Amino acid sequence: MEWLYLVIALAVLAVLAVAGGIGLVVGRGRRARPVEPPRTTPGDVLAPPEAPDTTVAEPEAEREHAVVVPTLERPERPASRLVRLRQRLAGSGTLGRGLLGLLSRDKLDEDTWEAIEDLLLGADIGVQPTQELVERLRTRLRVEGDAGTDVRTVLREELINLVDPTMDRSLHVSGADGEPGVVLVVGVNGTGKTTTVGKLARILVAEDRSVLLAAADTFRAAAADQLGTWGERVGVEVVRGPEGGDPASVAFEAVKEGVDRGVDTVVVDTAGRLQNKQGLMDELGKVKRVIEKQAPVTEVLLVLDATTGQNGLIQAKVFSEVVDVTGIALTKLDGSAKGGIVVAVQRQLGVPVKLVGLGEGRDDLAPFDAAAFVDALLG
Ligand SMILES: Nc1nc2c(ncn2[C@@H]2O[C@H](COP(=O)(O)OP(=O)(O)O)[C@@H](O)[C@H]2O)c(=O)[nH]1
Ligand SMILES: [Mg+2]
């Protein structure tokens, strides 16, 4: 009999224990959620603005996107970019180190000056600017060298002068009287136009501007898709037309839409076919004319691939003859030893470099600054 009571008591205990366990599990399931930090507030799936490499954060961000309400990316603020990207100029750093090494020799003989000239020419600075720089260095180091002036300081000052800190490098992205600013992006195929338009949209968004993109490269449907992807991530819409359609009408529609909606800036991507100058002139001329029925083009950005050197410059010159280029976006400076092209292109086209592309990452486009650039070169 006592056995029976014991068994019943044990059974009751066992039932209670199991029930309690379930209760705990359910309870934990219910209770745990509020204790966890909120899953996502807009932006917290993103790398912080000063994150060293946004591409590293991508897989994580995408995984988060799968489970939460879609959030827009918050692009890195432009001001910190050139500093973050300075190591990307490693290839060009050879120039800075080489120059410093040669100029620091005890005796600056003719052979040394010749080696210095070769270095500068090899970095695509161009003949005329090379001669000017060598002349300035010779004079200053002869005069100031005795007084114990630091070679590095002299070189830094002269390089900055060469890059020209007085040029206005601001991007004209605002229109007058409440009209949108219109940025027309032109250049040879493959130089990085579409990528630059996407990256530029991010810079504008980072500065809290409203943006609309125009996919006026109608020759490749992929170009419009490419822009669409860039835009989606930061909540920027893309106006596109039928494949093979008239680029000017896409540009017109986009700017009209921009005016109607009162957006801050419309950025227009174009095709870069360079069959002949006449064809190019007709097409780009028409795009610009048609846009200006709605609002003036405030900036014509010529995209130039730094790795193509002097050859790229010749092609770029054709564009500058066709449209009034107001700024240059120099792409693919990462890993190029041709940083001197900044000087050459400004001299030859008479237009400032305003943006530099330093990688394929989303925020690898930086506003250009003469002193920061030279500091990066000198390491
Ligand atoms: N490394 C590097 N690649 C770039 C840069 N800018 C663009 N690219 C690449 O250049 C290629 C051509 O770019 P795309 O924008 O399609 O050129 P488009 O034909 O002028 O529109 C793409 O693979 C880009 O990722 C840059 O600054 N650095
Ligand atoms: Mg393109």
Coordinates of C-alpha atoms and ligand atoms in Angstrom, one line a residue:
M1 CA 0.0 0.0 0.0
E2 CA 2.8 2.4 1.0
W3 CA 4.4 1.4 -2.2
L4 CA 1.4 2.5 -4.2
Y5 CA 1.4 6.0 -2.5
L6 CA 5.1 6.4 -3.2
V7 CA 4.6 5.5 -6.9
I8 CA 1.7 7.9 -7.2
A9 CA 3.6 10.7 -5.4
L10 CA 6.6 10.1 -7.7
A11 CA 4.3 10.1 -10.8
V12 CA 2.7 13.4 -9.6
L13 CA 6.2 14.9 -9.1
A14 CA 7.3 13.7 -12.5
V15 CA 4.2 15.3 -14.2
L16 CA 4.8 18.6 -12.3
A17 CA 8.5 18.5 -13.3
V18 CA 7.7 18.0 -17.0
A19 CA 5.0 20.6 -16.9
G20 CA 7.3 23.0 -15.2
G21 CA 9.9 22.3 -17.8
I22 CA 7.5 23.0 -20.7
G23 CA 6.4 26.1 -18.9
L24 CA 10.0 27.3 -18.7
V25 CA 10.7 26.6 -22.3
V26 CA 7.5 28.4 -23.4
G27 CA 8.2 31.1 -20.9
R28 CA 11.7 31.6 -22.2
G29 CA 10.3 31.7 -25.7
R30 CA 7.9 34.4 -24.7
R31 CA 10.1 36.3 -22.4
A32 CA 13.4 36.2 -24.3
R33 CA 12.4 38.5 -27.1
P34 CA 12.0 41.8 -25.2
V35 CA 15.2 41.1 -23.4
E36 CA 17.2 40.9 -26.6
P37 CA 18.3 44.2 -28.1
P38 CA 15.9 45.4 -30.8
R39 CA 16.6 43.5 -33.9
T40 CA 17.0 46.4 -36.3
T41 CA 16.7 50.1 -36.2
P42 CA 17.2 51.8 -39.6
G43 CA 20.9 51.7 -40.2
D44 CA 22.1 49.2 -37.6
V45 CA 22.7 46.5 -40.2
L46 CA 25.1 48.9 -41.8
A47 CA 28.7 49.3 -41.2
P48 CA 29.2 52.6 -39.2
P49 CA 30.2 55.5 -41.4
E50 CA 33.8 55.3 -40.5
A51 CA 34.1 51.5 -41.1
P52 CA 37.3 50.8 -42.8
D53 CA 35.9 48.6 -45.5
T54 CA 32.2 48.5 -46.3
T55 CA 32.6 45.5 -48.6
V56 CA 33.5 43.3 -45.6
A57 CA 30.2 44.1 -44.0
E58 CA 28.1 43.1 -47.0
P59 CA 27.4 39.4 -46.4
E60 CA 26.2 40.2 -42.8
A61 CA 24.1 43.0 -44.0
E62 CA 22.4 40.8 -46.6
R63 CA 21.7 38.1 -44.1
E64 CA 20.0 40.7 -41.9
H65 CA 18.0 42.0 -44.8
A66 CA 16.5 38.5 -45.2
V67 CA 14.8 38.6 -41.8
V68 CA 13.9 42.2 -41.2
V69 CA 12.0 45.0 -42.8
P70 CA 14.2 46.2 -45.6
T71 CA 16.4 49.1 -44.5
L72 CA 18.3 51.5 -46.6
E73 CA 22.0 51.7 -46.5
R74 CA 23.6 54.7 -45.0
P75 CA 26.5 55.6 -47.2
E76 CA 29.8 56.9 -45.7
R77 CA 30.1 60.6 -45.4
P78 CA 32.4 62.0 -48.1
A79 CA 34.7 63.9 -45.9
S80 CA 36.4 60.9 -44.4
R81 CA 36.8 59.0 -47.6
L82 CA 40.1 60.2 -49.1
V83 CA 41.8 59.6 -45.7
R84 CA 40.3 56.1 -45.4
L85 CA 41.3 55.3 -49.0
R86 CA 44.9 56.6 -48.9
Q87 CA 46.5 53.1 -48.7
R88 CA 44.8 52.4 -52.0
L89 CA 47.2 54.7 -53.6
A90 CA 49.9 52.3 -52.7
G91 CA 51.0 52.0 -56.4
S92 CA 51.4 55.7 -56.6
G93 CA 53.2 55.6 -53.2
T94 CA 56.2 54.3 -55.1
L95 CA 56.4 57.7 -56.7
G96 CA 56.5 59.5 -53.4
R97 CA 59.0 57.2 -51.8
G98 CA 61.2 57.2 -54.9
L99 CA 61.3 61.0 -55.1
L100 CA 62.1 61.3 -51.4
G101 CA 64.8 58.7 -51.7
L102 CA 66.5 60.5 -54.6
L103 CA 66.1 64.0 -53.2
S104 CA 67.6 62.9 -49.8
R105 CA 70.9 61.9 -51.4
D106 CA 74.0 63.7 -50.1
K107 CA 74.8 65.0 -53.5
L108 CA 72.2 66.0 -56.0
D109 CA 74.2 65.4 -59.2
E110 CA 72.9 65.4 -62.8
D111 CA 72.3 61.7 -62.8
T112 CA 70.1 62.1 -59.7
W113 CA 68.1 64.8 -61.3
E114 CA 67.7 62.7 -64.4
A115 CA 66.4 59.8 -62.3
I116 CA 63.9 62.2 -60.7
E117 CA 62.7 63.3 -64.1
D118 CA 62.3 59.6 -65.2
L119 CA 60.2 58.9 -62.1
L120 CA 57.9 61.8 -62.7
L121 CA 57.5 61.0 -66.4
G122 CA 56.8 57.3 -65.5
A123 CA 54.0 58.4 -63.2
D124 CA 52.3 60.2 -66.2
I125 CA 52.7 63.7 -64.8
G126 CA 53.6 64.9 -68.3
V127 CA 56.6 66.6 -69.8
Q128 CA 55.9 70.2 -69.1
P129 CA 54.9 69.8 -65.5
T130 CA 57.9 67.5 -64.9
Q131 CA 60.2 70.1 -66.1
E132 CA 58.6 72.8 -64.0
L133 CA 58.7 70.7 -60.9
V134 CA 62.4 69.8 -61.3
E135 CA 63.3 73.4 -61.9
R136 CA 61.5 74.5 -58.8
L137 CA 63.0 71.7 -56.7
R138 CA 66.5 72.5 -58.0
T139 CA 66.2 76.2 -57.1
R140 CA 64.6 75.6 -53.7
L141 CA 66.9 72.9 -52.6
R142 CA 69.9 74.8 -53.8
V143 CA 68.8 77.9 -51.9
E144 CA 67.0 76.3 -48.9
G145 CA 69.0 73.1 -48.8
D146 CA 71.9 74.8 -47.2
A147 CA 69.7 76.3 -44.6
G148 CA 68.7 72.8 -43.6
T149 CA 65.2 72.8 -44.9
D150 CA 63.5 69.5 -44.8
V151 CA 63.5 67.9 -48.3
R152 CA 60.1 66.3 -47.6
T153 CA 58.6 69.7 -46.8
V154 CA 59.9 71.2 -50.0
L155 CA 58.7 68.3 -52.1
R156 CA 55.3 68.3 -50.4
E157 CA 54.8 72.0 -51.1
E158 CA 55.9 71.8 -54.7
L159 CA 53.7 68.8 -55.4
I160 CA 50.7 70.5 -53.9
N161 CA 51.4 73.6 -56.1
L162 CA 51.6 71.3 -59.1
V163 CA 48.2 69.7 -58.3
D164 CA 46.9 73.3 -57.7
P165 CA 45.1 73.8 -54.5
T166 CA 43.4 77.0 -55.9
M167 CA 41.1 75.2 -58.3
D168 CA 37.4 75.1 -57.4
R169 CA 36.7 71.4 -56.9
S170 CA 33.2 71.7 -55.6
L171 CA 30.6 69.7 -57.4
H172 CA 27.8 71.8 -58.8
V173 CA 24.8 69.7 -57.7
S174 CA 22.3 72.4 -56.9
G175 CA 20.1 74.3 -59.3
A176 CA 19.0 77.9 -59.1
D177 CA 15.5 78.9 -58.0
G178 CA 14.4 75.5 -56.6
E179 CA 15.3 73.7 -59.8
P180 CA 17.3 70.5 -59.4
G181 CA 21.0 70.5 -60.1
V182 CA 21.7 68.3 -63.2
V183 CA 24.9 66.3 -63.4
L184 CA 25.7 64.9 -66.8
V185 CA 28.2 62.1 -66.7
V186 CA 30.2 61.4 -69.9
G187 CA 33.2 59.4 -71.0
V188 CA 34.5 56.4 -73.0
N189 CA 33.1 53.0 -72.4
G190 CA 34.4 51.0 -69.5
T191 CA 36.0 54.0 -67.8
G192 CA 33.5 53.6 -64.9
K193 CA 30.7 56.0 -65.7
T194 CA 27.8 53.9 -64.4
T195 CA 29.7 52.9 -61.3
T196 CA 30.6 56.5 -60.7
V197 CA 27.0 57.6 -61.1
G198 CA 26.0 55.0 -58.5
K199 CA 28.7 56.0 -56.1
L200 CA 27.9 59.7 -56.6
A201 CA 24.3 59.0 -55.8
R202 CA 25.5 57.6 -52.5
I203 CA 27.6 60.7 -51.8
L204 CA 24.6 62.9 -52.4
V205 CA 22.4 60.7 -50.2
A206 CA 25.0 60.8 -47.4
E207 CA 24.7 64.6 -47.6
D208 CA 20.9 64.3 -47.2
R209 CA 20.1 65.3 -50.7
S210 CA 17.2 63.9 -52.7
V211 CA 18.4 62.3 -55.9
L212 CA 17.0 60.9 -59.2
L213 CA 19.1 58.9 -61.7
A214 CA 18.6 58.8 -65.4
A215 CA 19.7 55.7 -67.3
A216 CA 20.4 57.4 -70.6
D217 CA 22.8 54.6 -71.7
T218 CA 20.0 52.9 -73.6
F219 CA 22.3 50.7 -75.6
R220 CA 22.8 48.2 -72.8
A221 CA 19.8 47.2 -70.8
A222 CA 22.4 46.0 -68.3
A223 CA 23.5 49.5 -67.6
A224 CA 20.0 50.5 -66.4
D225 CA 19.8 47.4 -64.2
Q226 CA 23.2 48.2 -62.9
L227 CA 22.0 51.7 -61.9
G228 CA 18.8 50.2 -60.5
T229 CA 20.8 48.1 -58.1
W230 CA 22.9 51.1 -57.0
G231 CA 19.8 53.2 -56.5
E232 CA 17.8 50.6 -54.6
R233 CA 20.3 50.3 -51.8
V234 CA 20.0 53.9 -50.9
G235 CA 16.4 54.6 -51.9
V236 CA 17.1 56.5 -55.1
E237 CA 14.9 55.9 -58.1
V238 CA 16.1 55.4 -61.7
V239 CA 14.3 56.7 -64.7
R240 CA 14.8 54.4 -67.7
G241 CA 13.6 53.9 -71.2
P242 CA 13.2 51.1 -73.6
E243 CA 16.4 49.3 -74.7
G244 CA 17.7 51.0 -77.8
G245 CA 15.5 54.0 -77.2
D246 CA 16.5 57.6 -77.5
P247 CA 18.9 58.6 -74.7
A248 CA 17.9 62.2 -74.9
S249 CA 14.3 61.4 -74.2
V250 CA 15.3 59.4 -71.1
A251 CA 17.4 62.3 -69.9
F252 CA 14.5 64.7 -70.6
E253 CA 12.0 62.6 -68.7
A254 CA 14.3 62.2 -65.7
V255 CA 14.9 65.9 -65.4
K256 CA 11.2 66.7 -66.0
E257 CA 10.4 64.3 -63.2
G258 CA 13.1 65.8 -61.0
V259 CA 11.6 69.3 -61.6
D260 CA 8.1 68.1 -60.9
R261 CA 9.1 66.3 -57.7
G262 CA 11.4 69.1 -56.6
V263 CA 14.4 66.8 -56.1
D264 CA 17.8 68.3 -55.3
T265 CA 19.9 66.6 -58.0
V266 CA 19.4 64.5 -61.1
V267 CA 22.4 62.5 -62.3
V268 CA 22.4 61.4 -65.9
D269 CA 24.4 58.3 -67.0
T270 CA 25.3 58.2 -70.7
A271 CA 26.7 55.7 -73.2
G272 CA 30.3 56.1 -74.1
R273 CA 30.5 54.9 -77.7
L274 CA 33.2 56.7 -79.4
Q275 CA 32.8 55.8 -83.1
N276 CA 33.5 59.3 -84.4
K277 CA 33.5 62.8 -83.1
Q278 CA 30.5 63.8 -85.2
G279 CA 28.2 61.0 -83.9
L280 CA 29.3 61.7 -80.3
M281 CA 28.8 65.4 -80.7
D282 CA 25.3 64.9 -82.2
E283 CA 24.2 62.5 -79.4
L284 CA 25.7 64.3 -76.4
G285 CA 24.8 67.7 -77.8
K286 CA 21.2 66.5 -78.2
V287 CA 21.1 65.1 -74.6
K288 CA 22.3 68.3 -73.2
R289 CA 20.0 70.5 -75.3
V290 CA 17.0 68.5 -74.5
I291 CA 17.7 68.5 -70.7
E292 CA 18.1 72.2 -70.8
K293 CA 14.5 72.6 -71.9
Q294 CA 13.7 71.7 -68.3
A295 CA 16.7 72.9 -66.3
P296 CA 20.3 73.9 -66.9
V297 CA 23.0 71.3 -66.6
T298 CA 25.0 72.4 -63.6
E299 CA 27.9 69.9 -63.9
V300 CA 29.4 67.9 -66.8
L301 CA 31.6 65.2 -65.2
L302 CA 34.1 63.5 -67.5
V303 CA 35.0 60.1 -66.3
L304 CA 38.5 59.1 -67.0
D305 CA 40.3 55.7 -66.3
A306 CA 43.6 56.5 -64.7
T307 CA 45.2 53.3 -65.9
T308 CA 44.8 54.3 -69.6
G309 CA 47.4 57.0 -69.2
Q310 CA 48.1 59.3 -72.1
N311 CA 45.9 57.3 -74.4
G312 CA 42.9 57.9 -72.2
L313 CA 43.8 61.6 -72.2
I314 CA 43.5 61.8 -76.0
Q315 CA 40.0 60.2 -75.9
A316 CA 39.0 62.5 -73.0
K317 CA 40.0 65.5 -75.1
V318 CA 37.5 64.6 -77.7
F319 CA 34.7 64.6 -75.1
S320 CA 35.9 68.0 -73.8
E321 CA 35.6 69.3 -77.3
V322 CA 32.0 68.1 -77.6
V323 CA 30.6 69.1 -74.3
D324 CA 31.7 71.8 -71.9
V325 CA 33.3 69.6 -69.2
T326 CA 33.3 71.2 -65.8
G327 CA 34.9 68.5 -63.7
I328 CA 36.8 65.2 -63.9
A329 CA 36.2 61.9 -62.1
L330 CA 39.4 60.0 -62.2
T331 CA 38.6 56.3 -61.7
K332 CA 40.8 53.2 -60.9
L333 CA 43.5 55.2 -59.2
D334 CA 43.7 52.2 -56.8
G335 CA 46.6 50.0 -57.7
S336 CA 47.7 52.4 -60.4
A337 CA 51.2 53.8 -60.3
K338 CA 50.1 56.6 -62.5
G339 CA 48.9 59.1 -59.9
G340 CA 50.6 61.8 -61.9
I341 CA 47.8 61.7 -64.4
V342 CA 45.9 64.0 -62.0
V343 CA 48.3 66.8 -63.0
A344 CA 48.4 65.9 -66.7
V345 CA 44.7 65.8 -67.1
Q346 CA 44.1 69.1 -65.4
R347 CA 46.7 70.7 -67.5
Q348 CA 45.6 69.3 -70.8
L349 CA 41.9 69.8 -70.3
G350 CA 42.0 72.9 -68.1
V351 CA 39.4 71.3 -65.8
P352 CA 39.8 70.3 -62.1
V353 CA 39.8 66.7 -60.9
K354 CA 36.8 66.7 -58.5
L355 CA 36.4 63.0 -57.7
V356 CA 38.7 60.0 -57.5
G357 CA 37.7 56.4 -57.7
L358 CA 39.8 54.2 -55.5
G359 CA 38.2 50.8 -55.7
E360 CA 35.1 48.8 -56.6
G361 CA 33.5 49.2 -53.2
R362 CA 30.3 51.2 -52.9
D363 CA 31.9 54.1 -51.1
D364 CA 35.2 54.0 -52.9
L365 CA 34.7 57.3 -54.6
A366 CA 36.1 60.4 -52.8
P367 CA 36.0 64.1 -53.3
F368 CA 39.5 65.1 -54.5
D369 CA 41.7 67.4 -52.4
A370 CA 45.2 68.4 -53.4
A371 CA 46.9 68.3 -50.0
A372 CA 45.3 65.0 -48.9
F373 CA 46.3 63.5 -52.3
V374 CA 49.9 64.6 -52.0
D375 CA 50.1 63.4 -48.4
A376 CA 48.8 60.0 -49.6
L377 CA 51.5 59.9 -52.3
L378 CA 54.3 60.7 -49.8
G379 CA 53.0 58.1 -47.4
Ligands
LIG1 N1 39.4 49.2 -59.3 C1 38.4 50.0 -59.7 N2 37.5 49.6 -60.6 C2 36.6 50.5 -61.0 C3 36.5 51.8 -60.5 N3 35.5 52.5 -61.0 C4 34.9 51.6 -61.8 N4 35.5 50.4 -61.8 C5 35.2 49.2 -62.6 O1 35.3 49.4 -64.0 C6 34.4 48.6 -64.7 C7 33.5 49.4 -65.7 O2 32.7 50.2 -65.0 P1 31.3 50.8 -65.6 O3 30.8 51.8 -64.6 O4 30.4 49.8 -66.0 O5 31.9 51.6 -66.8 P2 31.1 52.4 -68.0 O6 31.1 51.6 -69.2 O7 31.9 53.7 -68.2 O8 29.7 52.7 -67.4 C8 33.5 47.9 -63.6 O9 34.0 46.6 -63.4 C9 33.8 48.7 -62.4 O10 33.7 48.0 -61.2 C10 37.6 52.2 -59.5 O11 37.7 53.4 -59.0 N5 38.5 51.3 -59.2
MG2 MG 27.9 52.3 -68.2

